[in-house]
Tab-separated table of C-alpha atoms in Angstrom:
chain	number	residue	atom	x	y	z
A	1	UNK	CA	125.094	99.940	128.656
A	2	UNK	CA	126.078	101.794	131.817
A	3	UNK	CA	123.189	103.692	133.357
A	4	UNK	CA	123.183	105.877	136.453
A	5	UNK	CA	119.871	107.312	137.620
A	6	UNK	CA	119.902	109.868	140.425
A	7	UNK	CA	116.846	110.677	142.500
A	8	UNK	CA	115.864	112.355	145.735
A	9	UNK	CA	116.505	115.980	144.879
A	10	UNK	CA	114.053	118.768	145.596
A	11	UNK	CA	113.407	121.994	147.453
A	12	UNK	CA	114.451	121.947	151.093
A	13	UNK	CA	114.772	124.598	153.783
A	14	UNK	CA	118.159	125.587	155.204
A	15	UNK	CA	119.191	123.350	158.071
A	16	UNK	CA	117.073	120.426	156.893
A	17	UNK	CA	118.165	117.087	155.453
A	18	UNK	CA	117.838	115.260	152.152
A	19	UNK	CA	118.947	111.843	150.918
A	20	UNK	CA	120.013	111.328	147.335
A	21	UNK	CA	120.079	107.945	145.636
A	22	UNK	CA	121.779	106.679	142.513
A	23	UNK	CA	120.561	103.455	140.902
A	24	UNK	CA	123.229	101.792	138.793
A	25	UNK	CA	122.868	99.249	136.006
A	26	UNK	CA	124.769	97.882	133.052
A	27	UNK	CA	127.956	97.047	134.951
A	28	UNK	CA	129.120	95.056	137.983
A	29	UNK	CA	128.467	97.730	140.591
A	30	UNK	CA	130.489	96.176	143.428
A	31	UNK	CA	133.706	96.276	141.400
A	32	UNK	CA	133.918	100.051	141.070
A	33	UNK	CA	134.396	103.131	143.209
A	34	UNK	CA	131.629	105.716	142.975
A	35	UNK	CA	131.438	109.468	143.446
A	36	UNK	CA	129.111	112.410	143.848
A	37	UNK	CA	129.969	115.591	141.927
A	38	UNK	CA	127.863	118.739	142.021
A	39	UNK	CA	127.389	121.789	139.847
A	40	UNK	CA	125.850	124.980	141.220
A	41	UNK	CA	123.657	126.892	138.744
A	42	UNK	CA	125.859	128.505	136.108
A	43	UNK	CA	129.035	127.303	137.841
A	44	UNK	CA	131.680	124.636	137.373
A	45	UNK	CA	132.050	121.100	138.642
A	46	UNK	CA	132.866	120.389	142.274
A	47	UNK	CA	133.720	116.933	143.599
A	48	UNK	CA	131.677	116.190	146.727
A	49	UNK	CA	132.502	112.695	147.918
A	50	UNK	CA	133.785	109.293	146.857
A	51	UNK	CA	133.611	105.716	148.116
A	52	UNK	CA	135.637	102.671	147.154
A	53	UNK	CA	134.120	99.446	145.887
A	54	UNK	CA	133.839	97.861	149.331
A	55	UNK	CA	133.306	101.077	151.322
A	56	UNK	CA	136.648	100.716	153.123
A	57	UNK	CA	137.758	104.162	152.017
A	58	UNK	CA	135.571	107.270	151.912
A	59	UNK	CA	136.524	110.875	151.219
A	60	UNK	CA	134.747	114.219	151.312
A	61	UNK	CA	135.331	117.733	150.094
A	62	UNK	CA	136.053	120.184	152.897
A	63	UNK	CA	132.846	122.036	152.052
A	64	UNK	CA	130.653	119.082	153.052
A	65	UNK	CA	132.722	117.096	155.545
A	66	UNK	CA	130.811	116.550	158.759
A	67	UNK	CA	127.448	117.287	157.115
A	68	UNK	CA	127.227	114.787	154.246
A	69	UNK	CA	127.582	111.001	154.389
A	70	UNK	CA	128.178	108.795	151.374
A	71	UNK	CA	127.250	105.126	151.415
A	72	UNK	CA	126.513	102.274	149.056
A	73	UNK	CA	124.518	99.068	149.027
A	74	UNK	CA	126.164	96.667	146.610
A	75	UNK	CA	123.289	94.203	146.930
A	76	UNK	CA	120.958	96.892	145.599
A	77	UNK	CA	123.398	98.405	143.081
A	78	UNK	CA	122.831	101.751	144.730
A	79	UNK	CA	124.819	104.753	145.899
A	80	UNK	CA	123.539	107.253	148.446
A	81	UNK	CA	124.323	110.705	149.773
A	82	UNK	CA	122.804	111.737	153.091
A	83	UNK	CA	122.908	115.518	153.295
A	84	UNK	CA	122.318	117.147	156.672
A	85	UNK	CA	122.413	120.767	157.842
A	86	UNK	CA	121.878	121.958	154.303
A	87	UNK	CA	122.919	125.466	153.343
A	88	UNK	CA	122.002	127.760	150.475
A	89	UNK	CA	125.425	127.141	148.965
A	90	UNK	CA	124.617	123.438	148.642
A	91	UNK	CA	122.113	124.317	145.917
A	92	UNK	CA	123.301	122.437	142.851
A	93	UNK	CA	122.724	119.662	140.369
A	94	UNK	CA	124.167	116.538	141.974
A	95	UNK	CA	125.708	113.967	139.646
A	96	UNK	CA	126.460	110.355	140.429
A	97	UNK	CA	129.646	109.247	138.678
A	98	UNK	CA	131.170	105.812	138.183
A	99	UNK	CA	134.917	105.375	138.568
A	100	UNK	CA	137.029	103.507	136.054
A	101	UNK	CA	138.235	101.049	138.687
A	102	UNK	CA	137.843	100.337	142.386
A	103	UNK	CA	140.015	103.010	144.023
A	104	UNK	CA	139.145	106.576	145.059
A	105	UNK	CA	141.697	108.019	142.654
A	106	UNK	CA	140.322	106.201	139.617
A	107	UNK	CA	138.753	108.681	137.261
A	108	UNK	CA	135.069	109.174	136.457
A	109	UNK	CA	134.169	107.401	133.234
A	110	UNK	CA	130.361	107.649	133.280
A	111	UNK	CA	127.988	110.209	134.753
A	112	UNK	CA	124.303	110.216	135.479
A	113	UNK	CA	121.994	113.024	134.420
A	114	UNK	CA	121.851	114.565	137.882
A	115	UNK	CA	119.243	115.477	140.464
A	116	UNK	CA	118.626	119.075	141.453
A	117	UNK	CA	118.833	120.156	145.086
A	118	UNK	CA	117.564	123.612	145.969
A	119	UNK	CA	118.113	124.912	149.491
A	120	UNK	CA	115.906	127.892	150.178
A	121	UNK	CA	113.412	129.156	152.711
B	1	UNK	CA	138.686	129.624	143.328
B	2	UNK	CA	139.425	126.297	141.631
B	3	UNK	CA	142.552	124.296	142.428
B	4	UNK	CA	143.224	123.828	138.708
B	5	UNK	CA	143.345	126.968	136.574
B	6	UNK	CA	141.708	127.212	133.174
B	7	UNK	CA	140.891	130.239	131.008
B	8	UNK	CA	137.181	131.009	131.326
B	9	UNK	CA	136.660	131.216	127.592
B	10	UNK	CA	138.098	130.228	124.241
B	11	UNK	CA	136.881	130.599	120.692
B	12	UNK	CA	137.604	129.631	117.119
B	13	UNK	CA	136.068	129.381	113.700
B	14	UNK	CA	135.029	126.125	112.020
B	15	UNK	CA	138.037	124.135	110.858
B	16	UNK	CA	140.465	125.919	113.156
B	17	UNK	CA	142.595	124.363	115.879
B	18	UNK	CA	142.114	125.601	119.415
B	19	UNK	CA	143.864	124.745	122.638
B	20	UNK	CA	142.657	125.007	126.204
B	21	UNK	CA	145.203	125.131	129.000
B	22	UNK	CA	144.995	123.832	132.532
B	23	UNK	CA	147.503	124.634	135.245
B	24	UNK	CA	147.986	122.602	138.389
B	25	UNK	CA	150.603	121.954	141.053
B	26	UNK	CA	152.929	119.268	142.337
B	27	UNK	CA	150.213	117.731	144.502
B	28	UNK	CA	147.982	116.974	141.508
B	29	UNK	CA	149.592	117.189	138.070
B	30	UNK	CA	153.020	116.545	139.532
B	31	UNK	CA	152.266	112.903	140.241
B	32	UNK	CA	148.884	112.126	138.735
B	33	UNK	CA	147.181	112.008	135.388
B	34	UNK	CA	145.008	114.770	133.968
B	35	UNK	CA	141.535	114.139	132.613
B	36	UNK	CA	139.289	116.218	130.400
B	37	UNK	CA	135.498	116.326	130.363
B	38	UNK	CA	133.179	117.878	127.807
B	39	UNK	CA	129.827	119.242	128.909
B	40	UNK	CA	127.483	120.099	126.079
B	41	UNK	CA	124.721	122.602	126.933
B	42	UNK	CA	122.101	121.098	129.230
B	43	UNK	CA	123.795	117.710	129.484
B	44	UNK	CA	125.958	115.763	131.914
B	45	UNK	CA	129.746	115.830	131.580
B	46	UNK	CA	131.296	113.240	129.307
B	47	UNK	CA	134.823	111.813	129.498
B	48	UNK	CA	136.889	113.205	126.653
B	49	UNK	CA	140.522	112.418	127.535
B	50	UNK	CA	141.881	110.092	130.212
B	51	UNK	CA	145.406	109.493	131.552
B	52	UNK	CA	146.736	112.697	129.956
B	53	UNK	CA	146.313	111.756	126.316
B	54	UNK	CA	144.083	108.714	125.872
B	55	UNK	CA	140.748	108.898	124.073
B	56	UNK	CA	137.810	106.690	125.041
B	57	UNK	CA	136.241	104.793	122.204
B	58	UNK	CA	133.907	107.039	120.245
B	59	UNK	CA	135.852	110.253	120.855
B	60	UNK	CA	137.181	111.573	117.529
B	61	UNK	CA	140.932	111.920	117.070
B	62	UNK	CA	140.346	115.644	116.547
B	63	UNK	CA	140.589	115.801	120.332
B	64	UNK	CA	144.024	115.351	121.898
B	65	UNK	CA	145.525	115.934	125.311
B	66	UNK	CA	149.003	116.508	126.645
B	67	UNK	CA	150.707	117.152	129.946
B	68	UNK	CA	154.088	118.553	130.840
B	69	UNK	CA	155.105	119.063	134.442
B	70	UNK	CA	152.288	120.906	136.179
B	71	UNK	CA	150.554	122.083	133.011
B	72	UNK	CA	148.219	120.342	130.625
B	73	UNK	CA	146.346	121.223	127.491
B	74	UNK	CA	143.463	120.018	125.371
B	75	UNK	CA	143.653	120.567	121.644
B	76	UNK	CA	140.713	120.434	119.275
B	77	UNK	CA	141.478	120.425	115.577
B	78	UNK	CA	139.025	120.777	112.697
B	79	UNK	CA	136.706	122.720	114.973
B	80	UNK	CA	132.999	122.043	114.445
B	81	UNK	CA	129.929	123.910	115.619
B	82	UNK	CA	128.911	120.971	117.813
B	83	UNK	CA	132.173	121.254	119.749
B	84	UNK	CA	130.687	124.311	121.424
B	85	UNK	CA	130.623	123.271	125.075
B	86	UNK	CA	132.239	123.696	128.463
B	87	UNK	CA	135.496	121.815	128.963
B	88	UNK	CA	136.863	120.834	132.372
B	89	UNK	CA	140.218	119.434	133.406
B	90	UNK	CA	140.433	117.219	136.492
B	91	UNK	CA	143.023	115.381	138.543
B	92	UNK	CA	143.477	113.546	141.808
B	93	UNK	CA	145.177	115.699	144.435
B	94	UNK	CA	147.306	114.260	147.216
B	95	UNK	CA	146.750	117.186	149.588
B	96	UNK	CA	145.234	116.367	152.951
B	97	UNK	CA	143.825	112.850	152.657
B	98	UNK	CA	143.360	113.075	148.902
B	99	UNK	CA	140.525	114.365	146.818
B	100	UNK	CA	139.473	115.164	143.255
B	101	UNK	CA	139.949	118.641	141.870
B	102	UNK	CA	138.537	120.323	138.795
B	103	UNK	CA	139.422	123.359	136.776
B	104	UNK	CA	136.871	126.150	136.671
B	105	UNK	CA	135.891	125.222	133.143
B	106	UNK	CA	136.451	126.812	129.751
B	107	UNK	CA	133.497	127.793	127.599
B	108	UNK	CA	134.371	127.151	123.978
B	109	UNK	CA	132.517	129.238	121.425
B	110	UNK	CA	132.571	128.345	117.747
B	111	UNK	CA	132.207	131.602	115.853
């Protein structure tokens, strides 16, 4: 059974940093692209970033490019999101999502339960 | 403002058929598949339809998807109270260096 467990969320002041993690199990992690998708309170889904199976291709939404960095450690079956220079508008539930195959454009077939990030002074 | 356009709300009574539309553009729907996700209250999104009209195992055939040109729709027949949820369309977009786009979501109410 595919399982994705996000962690690392919390309350952080504007301008500070936070690192999210996603522990994956139940599938061969290094064969699939992975993504982060967020959902602000009461709002819709927004794709944040994606990474291919071997990290050779990475993409970001315009809203986070230059501030967030996605990475993965296939040996640890883990996905990460380093978030710097956080803003109030980054407040959201951050979901880790598994892609159907190894490319960036392969769709999300499983989602974790999310970790909440609140940016406030 | 979402790249894909969905109506913010839809409603129906039990047993009815409802459709939810999603409008895109040539850079997304024009050359890529559309996907639909269901988000029940307080839960993570779940894949409902993939590659325009395919259902993952476990999704009832009451749910169906279609795409024509730069428009897509999700149909739910035999509406049930537990279908009450938010529904999102999604697609890969070739603009810039490529990225995923979502619709703003449609809240389905079962009256």
